[in-house]
Short mmCIF file of C-alpha atoms in Angstrom, two decimals:
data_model
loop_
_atom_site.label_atom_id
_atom_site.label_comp_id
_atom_site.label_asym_id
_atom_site.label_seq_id
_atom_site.Cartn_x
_atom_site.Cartn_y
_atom_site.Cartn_z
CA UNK X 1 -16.80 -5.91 13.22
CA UNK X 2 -19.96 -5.02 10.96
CA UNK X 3 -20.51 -6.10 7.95
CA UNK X 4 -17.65 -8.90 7.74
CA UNK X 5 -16.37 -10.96 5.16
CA UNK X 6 -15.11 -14.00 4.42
CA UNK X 7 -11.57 -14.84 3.36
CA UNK X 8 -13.19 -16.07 0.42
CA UNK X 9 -15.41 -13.17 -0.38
CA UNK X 10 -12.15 -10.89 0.56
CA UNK X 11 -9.92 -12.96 -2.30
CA UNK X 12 -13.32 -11.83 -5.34
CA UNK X 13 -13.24 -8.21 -4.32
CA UNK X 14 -9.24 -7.55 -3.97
CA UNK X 15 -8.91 -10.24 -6.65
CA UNK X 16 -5.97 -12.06 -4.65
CA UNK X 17 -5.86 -15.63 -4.08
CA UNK X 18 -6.78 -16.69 -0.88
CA UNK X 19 -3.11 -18.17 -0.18
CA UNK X 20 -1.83 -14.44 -0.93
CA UNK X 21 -3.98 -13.14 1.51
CA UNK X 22 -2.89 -15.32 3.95
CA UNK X 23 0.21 -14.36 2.84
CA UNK X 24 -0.01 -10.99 3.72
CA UNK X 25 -1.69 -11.90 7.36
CA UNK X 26 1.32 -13.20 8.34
CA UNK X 27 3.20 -9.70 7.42
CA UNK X 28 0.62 -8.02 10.07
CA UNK X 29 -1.09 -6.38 6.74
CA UNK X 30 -4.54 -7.60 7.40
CA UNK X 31 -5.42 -9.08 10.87
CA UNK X 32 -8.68 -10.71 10.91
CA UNK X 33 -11.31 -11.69 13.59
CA UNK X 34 -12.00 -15.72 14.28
CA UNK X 35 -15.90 -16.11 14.50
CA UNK X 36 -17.32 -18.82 17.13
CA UNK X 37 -16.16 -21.25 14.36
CA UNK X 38 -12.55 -20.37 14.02
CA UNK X 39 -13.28 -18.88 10.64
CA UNK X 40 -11.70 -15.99 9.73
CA UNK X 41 -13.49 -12.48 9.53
CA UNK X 42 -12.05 -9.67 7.69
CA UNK X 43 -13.62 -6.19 7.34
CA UNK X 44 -14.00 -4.63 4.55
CA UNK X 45 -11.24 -2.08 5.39
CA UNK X 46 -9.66 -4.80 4.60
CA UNK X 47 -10.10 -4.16 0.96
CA UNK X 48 -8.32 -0.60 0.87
CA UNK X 49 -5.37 -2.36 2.93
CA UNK X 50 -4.72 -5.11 0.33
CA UNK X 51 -5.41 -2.40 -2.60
CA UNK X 52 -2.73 -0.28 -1.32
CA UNK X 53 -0.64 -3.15 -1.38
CA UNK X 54 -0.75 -4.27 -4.58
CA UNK X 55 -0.33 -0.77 -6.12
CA UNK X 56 2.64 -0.16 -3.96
CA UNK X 57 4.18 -2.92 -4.76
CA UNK X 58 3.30 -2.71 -8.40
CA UNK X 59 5.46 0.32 -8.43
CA UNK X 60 8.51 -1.54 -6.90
CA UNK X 61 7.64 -1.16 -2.92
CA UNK X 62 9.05 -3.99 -1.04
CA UNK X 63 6.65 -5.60 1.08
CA UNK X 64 8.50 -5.04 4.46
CA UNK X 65 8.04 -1.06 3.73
CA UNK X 66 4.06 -1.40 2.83
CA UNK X 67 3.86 -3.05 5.79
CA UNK X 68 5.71 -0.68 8.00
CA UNK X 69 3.79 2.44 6.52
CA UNK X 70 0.32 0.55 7.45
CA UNK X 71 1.22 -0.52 10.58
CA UNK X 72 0.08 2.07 12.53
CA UNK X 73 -3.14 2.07 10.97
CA UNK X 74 -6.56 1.44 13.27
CA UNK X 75 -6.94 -2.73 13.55
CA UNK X 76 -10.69 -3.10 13.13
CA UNK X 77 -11.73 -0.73 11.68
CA UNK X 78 -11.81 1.90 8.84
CA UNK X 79 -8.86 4.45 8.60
CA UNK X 80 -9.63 7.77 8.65
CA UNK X 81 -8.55 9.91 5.85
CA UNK X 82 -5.96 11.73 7.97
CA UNK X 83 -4.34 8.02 8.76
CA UNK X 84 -4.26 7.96 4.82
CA UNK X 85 -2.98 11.40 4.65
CA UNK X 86 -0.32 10.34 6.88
CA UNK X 87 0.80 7.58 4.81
CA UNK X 88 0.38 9.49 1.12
CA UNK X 89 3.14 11.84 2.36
CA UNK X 90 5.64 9.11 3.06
CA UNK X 91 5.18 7.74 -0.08
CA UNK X 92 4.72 10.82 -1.76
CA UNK X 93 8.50 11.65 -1.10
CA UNK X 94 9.80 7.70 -2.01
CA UNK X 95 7.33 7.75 -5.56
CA UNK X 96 9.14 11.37 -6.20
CA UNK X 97 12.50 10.65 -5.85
CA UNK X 98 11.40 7.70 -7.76
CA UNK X 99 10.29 9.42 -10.73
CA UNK X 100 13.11 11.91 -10.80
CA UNK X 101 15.74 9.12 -10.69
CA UNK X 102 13.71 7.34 -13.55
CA UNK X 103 13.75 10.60 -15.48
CA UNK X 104 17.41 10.31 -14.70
CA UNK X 105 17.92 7.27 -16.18
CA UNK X 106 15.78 7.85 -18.72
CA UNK X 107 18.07 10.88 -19.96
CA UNK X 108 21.56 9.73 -19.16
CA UNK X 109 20.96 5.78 -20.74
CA UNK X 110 22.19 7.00 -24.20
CA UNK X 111 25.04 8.77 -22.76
CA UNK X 112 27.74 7.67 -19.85
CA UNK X 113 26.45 6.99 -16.54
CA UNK X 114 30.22 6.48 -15.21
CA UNK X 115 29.94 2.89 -14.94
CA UNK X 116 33.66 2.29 -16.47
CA UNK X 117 32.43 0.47 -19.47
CA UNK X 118 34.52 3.10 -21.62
CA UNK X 119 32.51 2.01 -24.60
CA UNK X 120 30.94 4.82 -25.70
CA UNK X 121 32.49 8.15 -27.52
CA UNK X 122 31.05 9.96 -24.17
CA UNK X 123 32.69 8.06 -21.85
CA UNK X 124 36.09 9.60 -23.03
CA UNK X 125 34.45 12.94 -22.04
CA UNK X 126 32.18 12.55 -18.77
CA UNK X 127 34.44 9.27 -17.26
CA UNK X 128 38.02 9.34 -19.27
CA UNK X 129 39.94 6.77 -18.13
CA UNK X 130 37.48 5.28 -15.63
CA UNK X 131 37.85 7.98 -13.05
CA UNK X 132 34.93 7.01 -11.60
CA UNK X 133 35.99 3.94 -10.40
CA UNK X 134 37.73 5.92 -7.47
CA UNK X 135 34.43 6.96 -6.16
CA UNK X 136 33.37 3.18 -6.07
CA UNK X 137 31.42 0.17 -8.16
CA UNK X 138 28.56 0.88 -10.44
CA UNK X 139 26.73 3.62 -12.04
CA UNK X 140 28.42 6.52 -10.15
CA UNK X 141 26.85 9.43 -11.92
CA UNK X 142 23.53 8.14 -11.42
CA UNK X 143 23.89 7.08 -7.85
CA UNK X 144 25.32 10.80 -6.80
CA UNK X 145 27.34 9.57 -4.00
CA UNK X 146 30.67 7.74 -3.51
CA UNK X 147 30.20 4.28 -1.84
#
């Protein structure tokens, strides 16, 4: 591995601590070398990975997924930009339907979204009686399918 870095040096450029990016070894997100001292050695690939990670998961991504998505990136080494490729279309499709069912929510908070509350003047139109509560628990005309 050229040009190799320290766990230390790794934690200033992602701006992690160095227990997080432990952390995140153990989930198989960054895998480092050992040098002849036992130290670890991480490349500086290693800095896109843990990037990635913290803007997915600033947008709500569950670790396990990140993980899963980067798994079958290169160990070692750089990933090309079709590996990224790869792995922007995946996510492209989950941050999508994620803005569409914000923009959802966004537009339907004010009104009913057929949770059975019945509080609101709508909620005699769009869920009289509590209707919804056939189709099962919860927000039912924002989850668009019976449980």
């Amino acid at each position: 591995m050229t040009q190799s870095l320290a766990i230390g040096e790794l934690a200033d450029r992602t701006g992690l601590a160095v227990s997080a990016i432990r952390f995140y070894e153990t989930h198989g997100i960054v895998k480092p070398l050992r040098n002849k001292g036992g130290h670890r050695r991480y490349g500086r690939s290693d800095i896109r990975r843990l990037s990635f990670v913290m803007a997915a998961q600033n947008l709500g991504f569950p670790l396990g997924e990140i993980a899963e998505h980067l798994h079958g990136l290169p160990d070692h080494k750089a990933p090309t930009k079709a590996d990224w490729t790869r792995i922007s279309k995946t996510f492209r499709v989950q941050i999508d339907a994620r803005i569409a069912a914000l923009e959802e929510l966004r537009d339907k908070l004010d009104g009913c979204i057929g949770c059975g509350c019945l509080s609101l003047k709508s909620c005699a139109l769009y869920n009289p009686k509590d209707v919804k509560a056939k189709e099962g628990p919860g927000p039912r005309n924002l989850r668009h399918q019976p449980a």
